[in-house]
Amino acid sequence: ADALVLLEPFAGEAHAEVALLNGQFSDALNQLVDLLRRDDLDYYQRARIEARIAEITPYALEQRRRLGPGEA
């Protein structure tokens, strides 16, 4: 069970990457932001997730601008 708990942040990151690859930038961004709320992330996990959020945010904002706030 301990190994599964350690893999949960990686599963969340993987889900975000799948959403990103499917063009669902807002979903990917939301997944990563939700992961940051966890208090069991170590420094490296948190830094990796924050960097990915910084990378995805401009694309999510552009997608929301093009589609409208309710559709992205």
PDB file of N, CA and C in Angstrom:
ATOM      1  N   ALA A   1       0.831  -1.201   0.000  1.00  0.00           N
ATOM      2  CA  ALA A   1       0.000   0.000   0.000  1.00  0.00           C
ATOM      3  C   ALA A   1       0.866   1.251   0.000  1.00  0.00           C
ATOM      4  N   ASP A   2       2.018   1.216   0.665  1.00  0.00           N
ATOM      5  CA  ASP A   2       2.884   2.397   0.702  1.00  0.00           C
ATOM      6  C   ASP A   2       3.400   2.757  -0.686  1.00  0.00           C
ATOM      7  N   ALA A   3       3.733   1.760  -1.482  1.00  0.00           N
ATOM      8  CA  ALA A   3       4.222   2.025  -2.833  1.00  0.00           C
ATOM      9  C   ALA A   3       3.133   2.672  -3.682  1.00  0.00           C
ATOM     10  N   LEU A   4       1.895   2.253  -3.489  1.00  0.00           N
ATOM     11  CA  LEU A   4       0.791   2.836  -4.244  1.00  0.00           C
ATOM     12  C   LEU A   4       0.605   4.301  -3.892  1.00  0.00           C
ATOM     13  N   VAL A   5       0.709   4.646  -2.634  1.00  0.00           N
ATOM     14  CA  VAL A   5       0.575   6.037  -2.200  1.00  0.00           C
ATOM     15  C   VAL A   5       1.670   6.887  -2.832  1.00  0.00           C
ATOM     16  N   LEU A   6       2.871   6.359  -2.938  1.00  0.00           N
ATOM     17  CA  LEU A   6       3.975   7.099  -3.549  1.00  0.00           C
ATOM     18  C   LEU A   6       3.752   7.321  -5.037  1.00  0.00           C
ATOM     19  N   LEU A   7       3.025   6.426  -5.687  1.00  0.00           N
ATOM     20  CA  LEU A   7       2.792   6.547  -7.126  1.00  0.00           C
ATOM     21  C   LEU A   7       1.631   7.474  -7.470  1.00  0.00           C
ATOM     22  N   GLU A   8       0.784   7.799  -6.500  1.00  0.00           N
ATOM     23  CA  GLU A   8      -0.390   8.611  -6.800  1.00  0.00           C
ATOM     24  C   GLU A   8      -0.057   9.948  -7.467  1.00  0.00           C
ATOM     25  N   PRO A   9       0.938  10.707  -6.988  1.00  0.00           N
ATOM     26  CA  PRO A   9       1.252  11.957  -7.704  1.00  0.00           C
ATOM     27  C   PRO A   9       1.675  11.709  -9.150  1.00  0.00           C
ATOM     28  N   PHE A  10       2.395  10.612  -9.387  1.00  0.00           N
ATOM     29  CA  PHE A  10       2.814  10.295 -10.757  1.00  0.00           C
ATOM     30  C   PHE A  10       1.607   9.965 -11.625  1.00  0.00           C
ATOM     31  N   ALA A  11       0.616   9.293 -11.045  1.00  0.00           N
ATOM     32  CA  ALA A  11      -0.600   8.979 -11.788  1.00  0.00           C
ATOM     33  C   ALA A  11      -1.334  10.265 -12.154  1.00  0.00           C
ATOM     34  N   GLY A  12      -1.384  11.211 -11.236  1.00  0.00           N
ATOM     35  CA  GLY A  12      -2.017  12.494 -11.524  1.00  0.00           C
ATOM     36  C   GLY A  12      -1.284  13.252 -12.615  1.00  0.00           C
ATOM     37  N   GLU A  13       0.022  13.201 -12.583  1.00  0.00           N
ATOM     38  CA  GLU A  13       0.816  13.844 -13.637  1.00  0.00           C
ATOM     39  C   GLU A  13       0.572  13.156 -14.978  1.00  0.00           C
ATOM     40  N   ALA A  14       0.482  11.842 -14.964  1.00  0.00           N
ATOM     41  CA  ALA A  14       0.228  11.085 -16.197  1.00  0.00           C
ATOM     42  C   ALA A  14      -1.143  11.454 -16.760  1.00  0.00           C
ATOM     43  N   HIS A  15      -2.139  11.567 -15.888  1.00  0.00           N
ATOM     44  CA  HIS A  15      -3.478  11.959 -16.344  1.00  0.00           C
ATOM     45  C   HIS A  15      -3.432  13.346 -16.987  1.00  0.00           C
ATOM     46  N   ALA A  16      -2.692  14.254 -16.383  1.00  0.00           N
ATOM     47  CA  ALA A  16      -2.561  15.604 -16.930  1.00  0.00           C
ATOM     48  C   ALA A  16      -1.878  15.564 -18.299  1.00  0.00           C
ATOM     49  N   GLU A  17      -0.880  14.724 -18.444  1.00  0.00           N
ATOM     50  CA  GLU A  17      -0.176  14.618 -19.735  1.00  0.00           C
ATOM     51  C   GLU A  17      -1.095  14.060 -20.816  1.00  0.00           C
ATOM     52  N   VAL A  18      -1.931  13.087 -20.462  1.00  0.00           N
ATOM     53  CA  VAL A  18      -2.888  12.531 -21.432  1.00  0.00           C
ATOM     54  C   VAL A  18      -3.870  13.623 -21.856  1.00  0.00           C
ATOM     55  N   ALA A  19      -4.373  14.383 -20.892  1.00  0.00           N
ATOM     56  CA  ALA A  19      -5.287  15.476 -21.219  1.00  0.00           C
ATOM     57  C   ALA A  19      -4.598  16.487 -22.135  1.00  0.00           C
ATOM     58  N   LEU A  20      -3.352  16.782 -21.844  1.00  0.00           N
ATOM     59  CA  LEU A  20      -2.592  17.724 -22.663  1.00  0.00           C
ATOM     60  C   LEU A  20      -2.431  17.205 -24.087  1.00  0.00           C
ATOM     61  N   LEU A  21      -2.078  15.949 -24.214  1.00  0.00           N
ATOM     62  CA  LEU A  21      -1.893  15.358 -25.541  1.00  0.00           C
ATOM     63  C   LEU A  21      -3.194  15.287 -26.336  1.00  0.00           C
ATOM     64  N   ASN A  22      -4.318  15.276 -25.630  1.00  0.00           N
ATOM     65  CA  ASN A  22      -5.628  15.282 -26.285  1.00  0.00           C
ATOM     66  C   ASN A  22      -6.147  16.688 -26.531  1.00  0.00           C
ATOM     67  N   GLY A  23      -5.316  17.691 -26.237  1.00  0.00           N
ATOM     68  CA  GLY A  23      -5.698  19.073 -26.496  1.00  0.00           C
ATOM     69  C   GLY A  23      -6.588  19.681 -25.435  1.00  0.00           C
ATOM     70  N   GLN A  24      -6.708  19.027 -24.308  1.00  0.00           N
ATOM     71  CA  GLN A  24      -7.544  19.525 -23.213  1.00  0.00           C
ATOM     72  C   GLN A  24      -6.645  20.252 -22.207  1.00  0.00           C
ATOM     73  N   PHE A  25      -6.219  21.439 -22.592  1.00  0.00           N
ATOM     74  CA  PHE A  25      -5.249  22.184 -21.797  1.00  0.00           C
ATOM     75  C   PHE A  25      -5.788  22.575 -20.424  1.00  0.00           C
ATOM     76  N   SER A  26      -7.042  22.996 -20.376  1.00  0.00           N
ATOM     77  CA  SER A  26      -7.623  23.397 -19.088  1.00  0.00           C
ATOM     78  C   SER A  26      -7.727  22.209 -18.140  1.00  0.00           C
ATOM     79  N   ASP A  27      -8.108  21.053 -18.663  1.00  0.00           N
ATOM     80  CA  ASP A  27      -8.188  19.852 -17.827  1.00  0.00           C
ATOM     81  C   ASP A  27      -6.814  19.485 -17.296  1.00  0.00           C
ATOM     82  N   ALA A  28      -5.811  19.557 -18.149  1.00  0.00           N
ATOM     83  CA  ALA A  28      -4.444  19.249 -17.724  1.00  0.00           C
ATOM     84  C   ALA A  28      -3.997  20.217 -16.632  1.00  0.00           C
ATOM     85  N   LEU A  29      -4.277  21.480 -16.835  1.00  0.00           N
ATOM     86  CA  LEU A  29      -3.906  22.500 -15.858  1.00  0.00           C
ATOM     87  C   LEU A  29      -4.621  22.258 -14.525  1.00  0.00           C
ATOM     88  N   ASN A  30      -5.903  21.949 -14.577  1.00  0.00           N
ATOM     89  CA  ASN A  30      -6.665  21.685 -13.358  1.00  0.00           C
ATOM     90  C   ASN A  30      -6.116  20.469 -12.611  1.00  0.00           C
ATOM     91  N   GLN A  31      -5.745  19.434 -13.333  1.00  0.00           N
ATOM     92  CA  GLN A  31      -5.169  18.244 -12.705  1.00  0.00           C
ATOM     93  C   GLN A  31      -3.892  18.600 -11.953  1.00  0.00           C
ATOM     94  N   LEU A  32      -3.045  19.382 -12.586  1.00  0.00           N
ATOM     95  CA  LEU A  32      -1.775  19.749 -11.953  1.00  0.00           C
ATOM     96  C   LEU A  32      -1.983  20.662 -10.753  1.00  0.00           C
ATOM     97  N   VAL A  33      -2.912  21.598 -10.866  1.00  0.00           N
ATOM     98  CA  VAL A  33      -3.202  22.487  -9.737  1.00  0.00           C
ATOM     99  C   VAL A  33      -3.747  21.669  -8.565  1.00  0.00           C
ATOM    100  N   ASP A  34      -4.600  20.699  -8.857  1.00  0.00           N
ATOM    101  CA  ASP A  34      -5.116  19.819  -7.798  1.00  0.00           C
ATOM    102  C   ASP A  34      -3.986  19.042  -7.134  1.00  0.00           C
ATOM    103  N   LEU A  35      -3.030  18.602  -7.927  1.00  0.00           N
ATOM    104  CA  LEU A  35      -1.892  17.873  -7.355  1.00  0.00           C
ATOM    105  C   LEU A  35      -1.094  18.753  -6.397  1.00  0.00           C
ATOM    106  N   LEU A  36      -0.964  20.020  -6.706  1.00  0.00           N
ATOM    107  CA  LEU A  36      -0.199  20.924  -5.838  1.00  0.00           C
ATOM    108  C   LEU A  36      -0.832  21.087  -4.463  1.00  0.00           C
ATOM    109  N   ARG A  37      -2.104  20.808  -4.358  1.00  0.00           N
ATOM    110  CA  ARG A  37      -2.793  20.923  -3.070  1.00  0.00           C
ATOM    111  C   ARG A  37      -2.422  19.797  -2.108  1.00  0.00           C
ATOM    112  N   ARG A  38      -1.795  18.751  -2.624  1.00  0.00           N
ATOM    113  CA  ARG A  38      -1.393  17.632  -1.770  1.00  0.00           C
ATOM    114  C   ARG A  38      -0.256  18.067  -0.853  1.00  0.00           C
ATOM    115  N   ASP A  39      -0.273  17.566   0.354  1.00  0.00           N
ATOM    116  CA  ASP A  39       0.798  17.924   1.286  1.00  0.00           C
ATOM    117  C   ASP A  39       1.860  16.840   1.410  1.00  0.00           C
ATOM    118  N   ASP A  40       1.746  15.799   0.588  1.00  0.00           N
ATOM    119  CA  ASP A  40       2.737  14.723   0.653  1.00  0.00           C
ATOM    120  C   ASP A  40       3.729  14.759  -0.506  1.00  0.00           C
ATOM    121  N   LEU A  41       3.779  15.863  -1.252  1.00  0.00           N
ATOM    122  CA  LEU A  41       4.734  15.989  -2.349  1.00  0.00           C
ATOM    123  C   LEU A  41       6.092  16.404  -1.795  1.00  0.00           C
ATOM    124  N   ASP A  42       7.129  15.837  -2.369  1.00  0.00           N
ATOM    125  CA  ASP A  42       8.455  16.295  -1.971  1.00  0.00           C
ATOM    126  C   ASP A  42       8.850  17.499  -2.835  1.00  0.00           C
ATOM    127  N   TYR A  43       9.988  18.056  -2.539  1.00  0.00           N
ATOM    128  CA  TYR A  43      10.454  19.268  -3.227  1.00  0.00           C
ATOM    129  C   TYR A  43      10.522  19.069  -4.741  1.00  0.00           C
ATOM    130  N   TYR A  44      11.036  17.934  -5.172  1.00  0.00           N
ATOM    131  CA  TYR A  44      11.240  17.685  -6.603  1.00  0.00           C
ATOM    132  C   TYR A  44       9.917  17.487  -7.331  1.00  0.00           C
ATOM    133  N   GLN A  45       8.986  16.778  -6.712  1.00  0.00           N
ATOM    134  CA  GLN A  45       7.669  16.601  -7.315  1.00  0.00           C
ATOM    135  C   GLN A  45       6.971  17.953  -7.449  1.00  0.00           C
ATOM    136  N   ARG A  46       7.003  18.731  -6.391  1.00  0.00           N
ATOM    137  CA  ARG A  46       6.351  20.040  -6.402  1.00  0.00           C
ATOM    138  C   ARG A  46       6.990  20.953  -7.467  1.00  0.00           C
ATOM    139  N   ALA A  47       8.298  20.948  -7.558  1.00  0.00           N
ATOM    140  CA  ALA A  47       8.991  21.784  -8.548  1.00  0.00           C
ATOM    141  C   ALA A  47       8.652  21.348  -9.968  1.00  0.00           C
ATOM    142  N   ARG A  48       8.579  20.043 -10.195  1.00  0.00           N
ATOM    143  CA  ARG A  48       8.250  19.525 -11.529  1.00  0.00           C
ATOM    144  C   ARG A  48       6.827  19.920 -11.921  1.00  0.00           C
ATOM    145  N   ILE A  49       5.893  19.807 -10.984  1.00  0.00           N
ATOM    146  CA  ILE A  49       4.502  20.143 -11.256  1.00  0.00           C
ATOM    147  C   ILE A  49       4.352  21.644 -11.482  1.00  0.00           C
ATOM    148  N   GLU A  50       5.017  22.458 -10.669  1.00  0.00           N
ATOM    149  CA  GLU A  50       4.949  23.911 -10.847  1.00  0.00           C
ATOM    150  C   GLU A  50       5.518  24.329 -12.202  1.00  0.00           C
ATOM    151  N   ALA A  51       6.594  23.691 -12.628  1.00  0.00           N
ATOM    152  CA  ALA A  51       7.186  24.005 -13.926  1.00  0.00           C
ATOM    153  C   ALA A  51       6.239  23.630 -15.063  1.00  0.00           C
ATOM    154  N   ARG A  52       5.560  22.502 -14.913  1.00  0.00           N
ATOM    155  CA  ARG A  52       4.624  22.062 -15.955  1.00  0.00           C
ATOM    156  C   ARG A  52       3.426  23.006 -16.023  1.00  0.00           C
ATOM    157  N   ILE A  53       2.968  23.479 -14.855  1.00  0.00           N
ATOM    158  CA  ILE A  53       1.870  24.449 -14.819  1.00  0.00           C
ATOM    159  C   ILE A  53       2.283  25.721 -15.558  1.00  0.00           C
ATOM    160  N   ALA A  54       3.490  26.198 -15.304  1.00  0.00           N
ATOM    161  CA  ALA A  54       3.982  27.406 -15.974  1.00  0.00           C
ATOM    162  C   ALA A  54       4.056  27.199 -17.480  1.00  0.00           C
ATOM    163  N   GLU A  55       4.357  25.990 -17.893  1.00  0.00           N
ATOM    164  CA  GLU A  55       4.473  25.682 -19.320  1.00  0.00           C
ATOM    165  C   GLU A  55       3.105  25.594 -20.002  1.00  0.00           C
ATOM    166  N   ILE A  56       2.122  25.038 -19.308  1.00  0.00           N
ATOM    167  CA  ILE A  56       0.804  24.793 -19.894  1.00  0.00           C
ATOM    168  C   ILE A  56      -0.113  26.011 -19.829  1.00  0.00           C
ATOM    169  N   THR A  57       0.050  26.860 -18.824  1.00  0.00           N
ATOM    170  CA  THR A  57      -0.870  27.971 -18.592  1.00  0.00           C
ATOM    171  C   THR A  57      -1.120  28.842 -19.823  1.00  0.00           C
ATOM    172  N   PRO A  58      -0.106  29.267 -20.573  1.00  0.00           N
ATOM    173  CA  PRO A  58      -0.405  30.107 -21.749  1.00  0.00           C
ATOM    174  C   PRO A  58      -1.300  29.401 -22.764  1.00  0.00           C
ATOM    175  N   TYR A  59      -1.111  28.099 -22.947  1.00  0.00           N
ATOM    176  CA  TYR A  59      -1.941  27.354 -23.889  1.00  0.00           C
ATOM    177  C   TYR A  59      -3.379  27.237 -23.394  1.00  0.00           C
ATOM    178  N   ALA A  60      -3.543  27.010 -22.092  1.00  0.00           N
ATOM    179  CA  ALA A  60      -4.884  26.916 -21.508  1.00  0.00           C
ATOM    180  C   ALA A  60      -5.607  28.262 -21.631  1.00  0.00           C
ATOM    181  N   LEU A  61      -4.898  29.343 -21.366  1.00  0.00           N
ATOM    182  CA  LEU A  61      -5.512  30.671 -21.477  1.00  0.00           C
ATOM    183  C   LEU A  61      -5.913  30.975 -22.917  1.00  0.00           C
ATOM    184  N   GLU A  62      -5.074  30.607 -23.862  1.00  0.00           N
ATOM    185  CA  GLU A  62      -5.394  30.831 -25.275  1.00  0.00           C
ATOM    186  C   GLU A  62      -6.597  29.980 -25.692  1.00  0.00           C
ATOM    187  N   GLN A  63      -6.646  28.748 -25.226  1.00  0.00           N
ATOM    188  CA  GLN A  63      -7.771  27.879 -25.544  1.00  0.00           C
ATOM    189  C   GLN A  63      -9.065  28.454 -24.963  1.00  0.00           C
ATOM    190  N   ARG A  64      -9.019  28.938 -23.741  1.00  0.00           N
ATOM    191  CA  ARG A  64     -10.202  29.541 -23.123  1.00  0.00           C
ATOM    192  C   ARG A  64     -10.633  30.794 -23.874  1.00  0.00           C
ATOM    193  N   ARG A  65      -9.652  31.578 -24.328  1.00  0.00           N
ATOM    194  CA  ARG A  65      -9.966  32.800 -25.068  1.00  0.00           C
ATOM    195  C   ARG A  65     -10.669  32.461 -26.375  1.00  0.00           C
ATOM    196  N   ARG A  66     -10.195  31.438 -27.052  1.00  0.00           N
ATOM    197  CA  ARG A  66     -10.773  31.060 -28.343  1.00  0.00           C
ATOM    198  C   ARG A  66     -12.143  30.401 -28.219  1.00  0.00           C
ATOM    199  N   LEU A  67     -12.293  29.544 -27.223  1.00  0.00           N
ATOM    200  CA  LEU A  67     -13.526  28.779 -27.094  1.00  0.00           C
ATOM    201  C   LEU A  67     -14.569  29.445 -26.222  1.00  0.00           C
ATOM    202  N   GLY A  68     -14.144  30.342 -25.367  1.00  0.00           N
ATOM    203  CA  GLY A  68     -15.050  30.942 -24.394  1.00  0.00           C
ATOM    204  C   GLY A  68     -14.901  30.231 -23.072  1.00  0.00           C
ATOM    205  N   PRO A  69     -15.222  30.890 -21.983  1.00  0.00           N
ATOM    206  CA  PRO A  69     -14.958  30.339 -20.653  1.00  0.00           C
ATOM    207  C   PRO A  69     -15.717  29.061 -20.324  1.00  0.00           C
ATOM    208  N   GLY A  70     -16.900  28.863 -20.856  1.00  0.00           N
ATOM    209  CA  GLY A  70     -17.690  27.672 -20.535  1.00  0.00           C
ATOM    210  C   GLY A  70     -17.361  26.462 -21.360  1.00  0.00           C
ATOM    211  N   GLU A  71     -16.575  26.620 -22.417  1.00  0.00           N
ATOM    212  CA  GLU A  71     -16.351  25.513 -23.334  1.00  0.00           C
ATOM    213  C   GLU A  71     -14.969  24.901 -23.234  1.00  0.00           C
ATOM    214  N   ALA A  72     -14.022  25.570 -22.590  1.00  0.00           N
ATOM    215  CA  ALA A  72     -12.648  25.061 -22.538  1.00  0.00           C
ATOM    216  C   ALA A  72     -12.485  24.056 -21.430  1.00  0.00           C
TER     217      ALA A  72
END
